[in-house]
XYZ file of N, CA and C in Angstrom:
777
model
N 64.308 79.026 209.425
C 63.097 80.099 210.677
C 62.810 80.747 209.157
N 62.152 81.907 209.653
C 61.256 82.909 207.942
C 60.990 83.734 209.197
N 61.420 84.874 208.666
C 61.038 86.846 209.607
C 60.087 86.442 208.592
N 58.723 86.795 210.352
C 58.119 88.122 210.356
C 57.627 89.047 210.728
N 56.246 89.828 210.226
C 56.247 91.433 211.034
C 56.478 91.257 212.313
N 56.947 92.395 212.820
C 57.307 92.273 214.093
C 58.220 91.242 215.533
N 59.407 91.249 213.755
C 61.114 90.023 214.337
C 60.614 89.143 214.999
N 59.349 88.628 215.249
C 58.512 86.572 215.345
C 59.580 86.266 214.916
N 60.106 84.580 214.466
C 60.173 83.477 213.589
C 58.781 82.675 213.293
N 58.484 82.128 212.749
C 58.540 81.255 212.423
C 59.063 79.307 211.936
N 58.493 78.234 212.416
C 58.932 76.746 212.128
C 59.416 76.755 210.883
N 60.208 76.661 209.987
C 60.346 76.687 208.573
C 60.600 75.118 208.302
N 59.613 73.729 208.519
C 60.332 72.799 208.441
C 61.310 72.198 206.898
N 61.520 73.516 206.260
C 62.671 72.351 205.214
C 63.598 73.213 205.376
N 64.187 73.642 206.689
C 65.192 74.129 207.058
C 65.728 73.230 209.082
N 64.592 72.049 208.704
C 64.252 71.450 209.624
C 65.832 70.626 210.810
N 65.417 69.904 211.099
C 67.003 69.303 211.305
C 66.254 67.724 211.510
N 67.292 66.045 211.258
C 66.642 65.960 210.049
C 66.782 64.589 211.370
N 67.812 64.744 212.362
C 68.808 64.185 212.870
C 67.836 63.064 214.319
N 66.771 63.707 214.540
C 65.250 63.032 215.449
C 64.471 62.277 214.616
N 64.538 62.455 213.525
C 63.665 61.449 212.409
C 64.369 60.416 211.560
N 65.562 60.673 211.046
C 66.091 60.217 210.181
C 67.373 58.858 211.490
N 68.324 58.096 210.283
C 69.225 57.806 212.274
C 70.504 58.112 211.062
N 71.102 59.501 210.769
C 72.629 59.855 210.195
C 73.140 58.900 209.962
N 73.307 57.782 211.124
C 75.069 57.495 211.629
C 74.807 56.123 210.588
N 73.607 55.277 210.194
C 73.473 54.267 209.253
C 73.242 55.168 208.262
N 72.195 56.056 207.577
C 71.599 56.406 206.236
C 72.744 57.870 206.664
N 73.265 58.579 206.518
C 73.900 59.789 206.103
C 73.548 60.563 205.034
N 72.218 61.135 205.113
C 71.078 62.412 203.979
C 71.370 62.953 203.977
N 72.444 64.083 204.929
C 72.108 64.959 205.514
C 73.963 65.911 204.737
N 74.598 64.367 204.739
C 75.817 65.288 204.683
C 76.678 64.363 202.785
N 75.564 65.889 201.897
C 75.913 65.416 200.283
C 76.803 65.874 200.251
N 77.279 64.076 199.096
C 78.871 65.074 198.466
C 79.855 64.780 199.611
N 79.090 64.236 200.436
C 80.989 63.162 201.550
C 81.183 61.708 201.160
N 82.119 61.903 201.949
C 82.231 59.900 201.487
C 81.361 58.885 201.426
N 81.341 58.673 202.875
C 79.966 58.039 203.108
C 78.619 58.379 202.914
N 78.081 59.997 202.688
C 76.881 60.019 201.437
C 76.521 59.195 200.028
N 78.394 59.206 199.235
C 78.585 58.881 197.911
C 78.510 57.788 197.781
N 78.955 56.775 199.072
C 78.879 55.403 199.310
C 77.511 54.944 199.014
N 76.986 55.521 200.153
C 75.375 54.555 199.810
C 75.004 55.375 198.798
N 75.420 55.730 197.881
C 74.010 56.859 196.802
C 74.659 55.175 195.911
N 75.946 56.115 195.335
C 75.836 53.751 194.694
C 75.356 53.241 195.385
N 75.464 52.368 196.515
C 75.238 50.794 196.799
C 73.298 51.047 196.238
N 72.830 52.322 196.701
C 71.539 52.289 196.306
C 71.656 52.526 194.297
N 72.406 53.141 194.285
C 71.417 52.759 192.982
C 72.141 51.306 192.098
N 72.878 51.072 192.108
C 73.735 49.653 191.636
C 72.308 48.631 192.160
N 71.664 48.520 193.440
C 70.471 47.468 194.077
C 69.681 48.041 193.017
N 69.277 49.231 192.215
C 68.150 49.563 192.038
C 68.272 48.722 190.123
N 69.643 49.009 189.690
C 69.917 48.571 188.524
C 69.664 47.224 188.679
N 70.005 46.350 189.680
C 70.599 44.863 189.699
C 68.961 43.939 189.929
N 68.156 45.098 191.374
C 66.912 44.014 190.972
C 65.670 44.819 191.152
N 66.672 45.944 190.452
C 65.014 46.584 190.780
C 64.039 47.243 192.330
N 64.498 47.275 192.904
C 64.166 46.843 194.423
C 65.543 47.272 195.133
N 65.660 48.996 195.914
C 66.419 48.010 197.539
C 65.855 49.052 198.973
N 65.540 48.598 200.140
C 66.032 48.780 200.554
C 67.159 48.892 202.384
N 66.759 51.078 203.248
C 67.241 50.412 203.589
C 66.963 50.317 205.091
N 67.303 49.657 205.533
C 67.204 48.897 207.010
C 67.117 50.016 207.973
N 66.179 50.492 208.562
C 66.833 51.481 209.867
C 66.874 52.572 210.333
N 66.166 52.951 208.661
C 66.753 54.593 208.117
C 65.647 55.210 209.637
N 64.283 54.538 209.130
C 63.936 55.684 210.578
C 64.345 55.996 212.231
N 65.120 56.603 213.258
C 64.899 55.774 214.448
C 64.127 55.418 214.871
N 64.059 55.605 216.205
C 63.798 54.034 217.181
C 62.689 55.398 217.072
N 62.384 56.048 217.608
C 61.725 57.411 218.170
C 60.441 58.188 217.262
N 61.412 58.504 216.304
C 60.623 58.976 215.601
C 59.853 58.149 214.984
N 59.702 56.634 214.689
C 58.862 55.269 213.815
C 57.905 55.512 215.079
N 58.205 55.489 216.493
C 56.803 55.259 217.139
C 56.065 56.608 217.014
N 56.640 57.549 216.934
C 55.623 58.814 216.512
C 54.758 58.359 216.003
N 55.998 58.521 214.276
C 55.208 58.550 213.331
C 54.283 58.100 213.516
N 53.805 56.208 213.687
C 53.224 54.843 213.981
C 51.801 55.188 214.967
N 52.551 56.149 215.423
C 50.782 56.691 216.473
C 50.044 57.677 215.698
N 50.507 58.719 215.376
C 49.707 59.451 214.629
C 49.166 58.919 213.644
N 49.768 58.221 212.441
C 48.678 57.448 211.891
C 47.679 56.267 212.003
N 48.269 55.567 213.426
C 47.468 54.245 214.020
C 46.081 55.471 214.108
N 46.054 57.117 214.469
C 44.250 57.902 214.935
C 44.340 58.681 214.078
N 45.001 58.312 212.731
C 44.744 59.076 211.667
C 43.665 58.106 210.648
N 44.446 56.848 210.893
C 43.324 55.789 210.324
C 42.341 54.739 210.157
N 41.810 55.339 211.833
C 40.447 55.270 212.760
C 39.271 56.481 211.585
N 39.829 57.064 210.749
C 38.875 58.304 209.919
C 39.214 58.115 208.804
N 39.389 56.982 208.107
C 40.309 56.581 207.002
C 38.930 55.938 206.092
N 38.284 55.892 205.462
C 37.385 54.794 205.164
C 38.624 53.695 204.205
N 38.028 52.669 204.109
C 38.476 51.469 203.897
C 37.724 50.986 202.609
N 38.326 50.938 201.620
C 37.559 50.704 200.535
C 37.898 49.334 199.455
N 35.957 48.427 199.549
C 36.879 47.205 198.343
C 36.390 47.419 196.949
N 37.135 46.915 196.078
C 36.590 47.092 194.930
C 37.770 46.433 193.541
N 36.599 46.458 192.293
C 37.551 45.494 191.350
C 38.859 46.972 190.217
N 39.655 46.010 189.834
C 39.629 47.286 188.652
C 41.049 45.667 188.354
N 41.345 46.733 186.818
C 42.189 45.498 185.376
C 43.464 46.395 186.592
N 44.935 45.558 185.805
C 46.599 46.083 185.635
C 46.650 47.639 185.140
N 45.249 48.302 184.392
C 45.876 48.926 183.553
C 44.790 50.381 183.999
N 43.824 49.807 184.362
C 42.427 50.371 184.959
C 41.912 51.472 183.691
N 42.152 50.755 182.449
C 41.243 51.515 180.958
C 39.975 51.081 180.773
N 39.063 51.363 181.131
C 37.993 50.876 181.019
C 37.547 51.309 179.565
N 37.893 52.284 178.821
C 37.694 52.829 176.786
C 37.939 51.614 176.724
N 39.599 51.379 177.347
C 40.548 51.077 176.401
C 40.254 48.916 176.005
N 39.698 48.149 177.690
C 39.563 47.646 177.469
C 38.158 46.741 177.346
N 36.442 47.823 177.183
C 35.320 47.408 176.361
C 35.749 46.716 174.945
N 36.527 47.687 174.326
C 36.734 46.408 173.066
C 38.184 45.663 172.801
N 38.726 45.260 174.047
C 39.406 43.802 173.884
C 39.047 42.697 174.276
N 39.206 41.421 173.263
C 39.270 40.262 173.440
C 38.661 40.148 174.431
N 37.802 39.033 174.430
C 37.315 38.151 176.294
C 38.370 38.415 177.024
N 39.551 37.192 176.128
C 40.570 36.375 177.189
C 41.980 37.472 177.053
N 41.834 39.053 176.760
C 42.960 39.814 176.648
C 43.538 39.544 177.968
N 44.816 39.698 178.759
C 44.861 39.793 180.100
C 44.754 41.412 180.632
N 44.234 42.293 179.969
C 44.610 43.202 180.119
C 42.993 43.550 181.078
N 42.426 42.887 180.500
C 40.847 42.242 180.905
C 40.243 42.204 181.901
N 41.602 41.410 182.743
C 41.494 40.615 183.827
C 41.551 41.376 185.165
N 39.951 41.473 185.767
C 39.924 41.385 186.971
C 39.564 41.253 187.898
N 40.808 42.471 189.088
C 41.296 42.034 190.746
C 40.408 42.944 191.797
N 40.615 42.663 192.794
C 40.198 43.410 194.312
C 41.466 43.957 194.505
N 40.682 45.628 194.496
C 41.965 46.460 195.551
C 40.497 46.088 197.289
N 41.234 46.043 198.711
C 40.965 46.190 199.547
C 42.028 47.757 200.060
N 41.830 48.775 200.304
C 42.711 49.454 201.130
C 41.502 50.870 201.320
N 42.824 51.695 201.972
C 42.020 52.919 202.488
C 43.326 54.030 202.382
N 43.697 55.259 202.461
C 44.354 56.130 202.295
C 44.608 56.785 203.281
N 45.520 57.677 204.394
C 46.051 58.992 205.152
C 46.576 59.026 204.279
N 46.017 61.077 203.773
C 45.883 61.836 202.671
C 46.862 63.022 203.454
N 47.732 63.478 202.383
C 48.668 64.249 203.272
C 48.460 65.504 204.112
N 46.749 66.160 203.560
C 46.168 66.729 205.223
C 46.033 66.268 206.134
N 46.113 65.085 206.387
C 45.886 64.833 208.197
C 46.885 64.449 208.056
N 47.978 65.356 208.134
C 48.972 64.769 208.732
C 50.076 65.811 208.836
N 50.084 66.300 210.377
C 50.367 68.217 210.879
C 51.966 68.177 209.966
N 51.706 69.163 210.218
C 53.219 69.793 209.277
C 54.508 69.777 209.664
N 54.343 69.462 211.481
C 55.297 69.225 212.618
C 55.744 67.672 212.283
N 54.999 66.948 211.594
C 55.428 65.144 212.432
C 56.656 64.727 210.996
N 57.214 64.057 212.151
C 58.304 63.965 211.133
C 58.835 63.209 209.707
N 57.259 62.625 209.453
C 57.333 62.266 207.942
C 57.322 63.150 207.037
N 56.309 64.040 207.631
C 56.319 65.103 206.962
C 56.866 65.798 206.521
N 58.265 66.280 207.796
C 59.367 67.325 207.818
C 60.322 66.739 207.204
N 60.290 64.991 206.579
C 61.037 64.333 206.171
C 60.617 64.669 204.533
N 59.570 64.789 204.211
C 58.408 65.059 202.913
C 59.733 66.112 202.124
N 59.949 67.119 202.948
C 59.727 67.956 201.988
C 60.876 68.267 202.266
N 62.182 68.265 203.399
C 63.486 68.751 203.859
C 64.097 68.706 202.544
N 65.445 69.409 201.773
C 65.481 69.861 200.744
C 67.245 68.494 201.054
N 67.235 68.042 201.718
C 68.803 67.180 202.256
C 67.834 66.012 201.549
N 66.939 65.612 202.316
C 66.235 64.420 201.668
C 65.976 63.985 200.000
N 65.280 65.066 199.602
C 65.826 65.308 197.836
C 66.543 64.929 197.825
N 67.086 66.077 197.444
C 69.115 65.578 197.592
C 68.821 63.661 197.289
N 69.239 63.785 198.041
C 69.600 62.338 198.575
C 68.232 61.716 196.909
N 67.477 62.053 196.887
C 66.319 60.334 196.759
C 66.773 60.598 194.701
N 67.149 61.847 194.674
C 67.320 62.324 193.353
C 68.747 61.331 193.027
N 69.545 61.520 193.571
C 70.242 61.658 193.290
C 70.192 59.718 193.232
N 70.307 60.048 194.248
C 69.558 57.795 194.153
C 69.092 57.233 192.749
N 68.415 58.201 192.398
C 67.351 58.173 191.112
C 67.555 58.079 189.379
N 69.591 58.990 190.329
C 69.643 59.492 189.102
C 69.022 60.283 188.057
N 68.664 60.913 188.348
C 68.122 62.443 188.398
C 68.528 63.683 188.987
N 68.781 64.873 188.337
C 68.737 66.247 188.857
C 67.950 66.339 190.514
N 67.105 66.280 189.796
C 66.037 67.155 190.823
C 64.935 66.617 191.191
N 64.075 66.377 192.850
C 63.015 65.957 192.470
C 62.306 66.979 193.366
N 61.778 66.641 192.355
C 60.863 67.682 193.223
C 58.832 67.124 194.341
N 58.104 67.410 195.801
C 57.451 67.441 196.193
C 55.744 67.591 195.493
N 55.458 66.655 195.535
C 53.762 65.992 194.652
C 53.451 67.659 194.517
N 52.413 67.835 193.363
C 51.882 69.119 193.339
C 50.510 69.241 194.330
N 50.296 68.219 194.766
C 48.631 67.732 194.926
C 48.482 67.705 195.955
N 47.940 69.149 197.017
C 47.806 68.948 198.711
C 47.989 68.215 198.370
N 47.100 66.521 198.481
C 46.409 65.528 199.034
C 46.862 64.637 199.005
N 47.189 64.371 197.349
C 48.309 62.657 197.389
C 50.172 63.379 197.035
N 50.591 64.383 197.923
C 51.921 64.018 198.264
C 52.077 63.032 198.824
N 52.014 63.516 200.186
C 52.268 62.598 201.167
C 51.521 61.833 201.389
N 50.719 60.785 201.497
C 49.920 59.993 202.159
C 50.778 58.602 202.576
N 49.967 57.882 203.595
C 50.024 56.825 204.224
C 49.090 55.456 203.120
N 49.610 54.604 203.180
C 48.503 53.367 202.877
C 47.896 52.543 203.928
N 47.353 51.862 203.719
C 46.110 50.968 205.393
C 45.401 50.139 204.149
N 45.902 49.166 204.494
C 45.283 47.594 204.527
C 45.529 46.582 205.527
N 44.179 47.017 205.620
C 43.083 46.184 206.769
C 43.465 44.879 207.146
N 43.854 44.202 207.739
C 43.331 42.664 207.441
C 42.471 41.902 206.484
N 43.085 41.343 205.540
C 42.445 41.138 203.886
C 42.849 42.164 203.185
N 43.702 42.231 203.383
C 43.584 43.957 202.425
C 44.757 44.114 201.595
N 44.863 44.034 200.606
C 45.687 44.003 199.476
C 45.741 44.969 198.358
N 46.632 45.127 197.763
C 47.033 45.276 196.459
C 46.909 44.617 196.069
N 46.447 44.700 193.974
C 46.465 43.253 193.284
C 48.061 43.945 191.796
N 48.235 43.299 191.852
C 49.229 43.535 190.121
C 48.599 44.772 189.503
N 49.388 45.697 188.996
C 49.369 46.421 188.672
C 50.912 47.483 188.573
N 50.355 48.123 187.581
C 51.990 48.778 186.927
C 51.925 50.137 187.652
N 53.089 51.150 188.427
C 53.057 51.829 188.604
C 53.258 53.096 187.320
N 52.386 54.489 187.420
C 52.412 56.445 186.023
C 53.944 56.241 186.099
N 54.610 56.626 187.265
C 55.447 56.939 188.132
C 57.080 56.476 187.081
N 58.301 56.403 187.270
C 59.418 55.581 187.107
C 59.855 55.266 188.810
N 59.981 55.997 190.037
C 60.328 55.363 190.382
C 59.047 55.696 191.414
N 59.268 54.620 193.460
C 58.336 55.384 194.333
C 59.431 55.085 195.241
N 58.732 56.005 196.329
C 59.698 56.085 197.745
C 58.419 55.182 199.112
N 58.476 54.962 199.842
C 57.714 54.463 200.590
C 59.328 53.582 202.009
N 58.322 53.545 203.478
C 59.044 53.865 204.305
C 57.679 52.829 205.234
N 58.597 51.429 205.901
C 56.470 50.546 206.164
C 56.758 51.519 207.654
N 55.819 51.700 208.505
C 54.837 52.243 209.462
C 54.507 51.215 210.663
N 54.240 50.166 209.736
C 53.618 48.961 210.928
C 53.546 47.981 209.632
N 54.196 46.766 210.645
C 54.306 45.537 209.829
C 53.460 45.216 210.445
N 52.188 44.210 209.319
C 51.506 42.847 209.876
C 51.649 42.146 211.024
N 51.221 41.064 211.246
C 52.011 39.860 211.468
C 52.192 38.805 210.617
N 51.898 38.310 209.916
C 51.747 37.902 208.280
C 51.434 37.788 207.186
N 51.526 37.945 206.130
C 51.261 38.660 204.857
C 51.410 40.063 204.665
N 50.972 40.632 203.357
C 51.427 41.897 203.144
C 52.770 41.978 202.737
N 53.152 41.021 202.112
C 54.061 41.207 201.629
C 54.358 41.500 199.430
N 56.026 42.292 199.943
C 55.196 42.568 198.503
C 56.567 42.336 197.567
N 55.744 41.507 196.301
C 56.335 41.421 195.001
C 55.894 41.517 194.428
N 57.177 41.164 192.918
C 57.156 42.525 191.980
C 58.093 41.698 191.221
N 57.943 41.902 189.134
C 58.478 40.928 188.204
C 59.384 42.155 187.852
N 60.873 42.632 188.137
C 60.981 43.383 188.053
C 61.013 43.294 185.522
N 60.830 44.666 185.219
C 61.128 45.413 183.913
C 59.952 43.887 182.956
N 58.897 43.493 183.506
C 57.511 42.832 182.906
C 57.857 42.907 181.209
N 57.090 44.816 181.693
C 57.130 44.789 179.880
C 58.118 46.253 180.042
N 58.343 46.407 178.430
C 59.696 47.618 178.661
C 58.513 48.484 177.745
N 59.484 49.876 177.306
C 58.697 50.837 177.186
C 58.603 50.188 175.434
N 59.084 49.874 174.654
C 57.849 50.042 173.405
C 57.753 47.856 173.186
N 57.551 46.989 174.368
C 56.740 46.196 173.858
C 55.310 45.901 175.622
N 54.482 45.863 176.463
C 53.849 45.068 176.923
C 53.949 44.439 177.039
N 54.130 43.103 176.706
C 54.424 42.097 177.075
C 53.146 41.163 177.392
N 52.412 40.948 177.118
C 51.072 40.707 177.006
C 50.458 39.273 177.008
N 51.655 38.138 176.520
C 51.576 36.925 176.948
C 51.954 36.504 178.626
N 53.783 37.708 178.862
C 54.205 37.307 179.906
C 53.128 37.175 180.961
N 52.096 38.983 180.943
C 51.392 38.991 181.790
C 50.197 38.459 182.385
N 50.168 37.694 180.842
C 48.835 37.098 181.327
C 49.500 35.476 182.134
N 50.463 35.293 181.829
C 50.938 33.998 182.691
C 50.982 34.033 183.881
N 51.243 35.965 184.134
C 51.788 35.980 185.967
C 50.519 36.509 186.121
N 48.943 36.815 185.900
C 47.840 36.606 186.078
C 47.534 35.062 186.556
N 47.803 34.612 185.370
C 46.890 32.469 185.394
C 47.540 31.804 186.928
N 48.778 32.635 187.164
C 49.355 31.610 187.729
C 50.654 31.016 187.800
N 50.737 31.608 186.498
C 51.993 30.900 185.926
C 52.994 30.901 185.948
N 54.576 30.869 185.709
C 55.729 31.775 185.203
C 56.592 32.728 186.685
N 56.034 31.132 187.730
C 55.889 32.504 189.612
C 58.078 32.318 189.990
N 57.874 31.481 188.738
C 59.895 31.700 189.311
C 60.326 33.641 188.429
N 59.290 34.095 188.561
C 59.846 35.540 187.674
C 59.263 36.329 189.056
N 58.514 35.827 190.160
C 57.800 37.148 190.878
C 59.260 36.653 191.963
N 59.672 38.586 192.085
C 60.562 38.602 193.717
C 59.435 38.506 194.592
N 60.147 38.588 196.215
C 59.729 38.617 197.010
C 59.979 40.608 198.041
N 60.239 41.149 198.261
C 60.788 41.833 199.887
C 59.659 42.038 200.550
N 61.057 41.394 201.613
C 60.038 41.877 203.780
C 60.810 42.045 203.950
N 60.636 43.767 204.749
C 61.046 45.203 204.903
C 60.301 44.940 206.293
N 60.784 45.922 207.167
C 60.566 45.663 208.849
C 60.158 47.284 208.578
N 59.074 47.727 210.186
C 59.013 49.587 210.564
C 60.256 49.870 210.248
N 60.225 51.457 209.969
C 61.783 51.795 209.687
C 62.603 51.635 208.620
N 62.441 51.405 207.463
C 62.799 50.965 206.554
C 62.275 51.563 205.465
N 63.623 52.250 204.889
C 62.811 52.677 202.944
C 62.974 52.041 202.189
N 62.176 52.251 201.034
C 62.455 51.030 200.235
C 62.413 52.381 199.134
N 62.880 51.749 198.127
C 63.269 52.493 196.443
C 62.349 51.377 195.813
N 61.675 51.548 194.948
C 62.005 50.826 193.836
C 61.417 51.501 192.671
N 61.768 50.808 190.927
C 61.006 51.462 189.948
C 59.621 50.440 189.419
N 59.006 51.221 189.738
C 57.988 50.034 189.324
C 57.103 50.252 188.068
N 57.683 51.835 187.049
C 56.731 51.770 185.267
C 56.830 50.387 184.826
N 57.806 49.505 185.086
C 57.304 48.441 183.778
C 57.935 47.204 184.755
N 58.532 46.845 185.667
C 57.852 46.220 187.111
C 57.039 45.763 187.458
N 55.761 44.871 187.430
C 54.366 44.220 187.799
C 54.476 44.122 189.565
N 53.402 44.382 189.764
C 54.557 44.115 191.775
C 52.597 44.594 191.649
N 53.085 44.293 193.490
C 50.896 43.871 194.328
C 52.066 44.031 195.677
N 50.901 44.053 196.599
C 50.777 43.647 198.006
C 50.018 42.093 199.055
N 50.572 41.779 199.028
C 49.663 39.996 199.015
C 48.323 41.235 200.457
N 48.441 40.028 200.114
C 46.340 39.748 201.364
C 47.182 39.883 202.831
N 47.036 40.885 203.587
C 46.757 40.834 204.946
C 46.974 39.676 206.151
N 47.678 38.963 207.077
C 47.023 38.318 207.521
C 47.216 38.162 209.159
N 46.721 38.587 209.878
C 47.003 38.674 211.679
C 45.387 40.314 211.576
N 46.116 40.375 212.885
C 44.795 41.241 213.756
C 45.623 42.820 213.235
N 47.219 43.422 212.860
C 47.597 44.286 212.443
C 47.506 44.687 211.126
N 46.413 46.223 210.548
C 46.835 46.248 209.446
C 48.201 46.892 209.290
N 48.203 46.847 207.418
C 50.122 47.345 207.165
C 49.796 49.453 206.983
N 50.138 49.765 207.335
C 50.230 50.815 207.344
C 51.704 51.414 206.008
N 52.196 51.867 205.163
C 52.804 53.225 204.332
C 53.149 53.724 203.770
N 54.166 54.445 204.526
C 54.031 55.517 203.971
C 54.501 56.328 203.065
N 53.995 56.609 201.881
C 54.193 57.199 200.159
C 55.021 58.433 200.259
N 55.575 57.828 199.665
C 57.273 59.999 199.126
C 56.478 59.596 197.700
N 55.897 61.053 197.126
C 55.756 61.177 195.666
C 56.401 61.991 195.261
């Protein structure tokens, strides 16, 4: 809580209790340094090192998930769903000078919308989780850094990706080292997360490997994760090519992205 003139107090979301948002029995993110916290962090770090991605099932409490899902469904009614084409690297200046058969020139279709941070109330469970110091300490420990910060952009820090029926994110790399997401509404079918762990490295873009994936070859290198509503996922996406497949059925796919 924060003191204000006159002796009244205002709610401070950074000091809020997470027990009504996170299932702390399964995911004790609020007790840094405890044995269970250390075991959870060690398991996440091990999975990230081996697989490049890890899911924590049932991370959100059922009541919190239902409230967040309802808020995002209402907000998504005001979100434009856009269709456009782009390349893996999204570098028009580079693509203009590349040979016609270079995989960096292959165009793919994006079809999605976004609920931005300004559309998510500060008292909402997703917003409270995003700003919570305990959650940031937990994520920092999981990815092996001293500290993580909220994204400074007031619009893009906390967003929800909205993939309608037929929506998709094609193959791409992230510009950040890791991403934290929570599935809020799972589609009836499709919308699965595919990735190629460490397809490129810091010193080698592996364009031949990229070309094979874009052409539909080398499918044995593609891994697929399928997580449920309420699950949290951490993913190392800077060097691992990834996509979200086309959503099928009547339900949209809603995923929170905590940048």
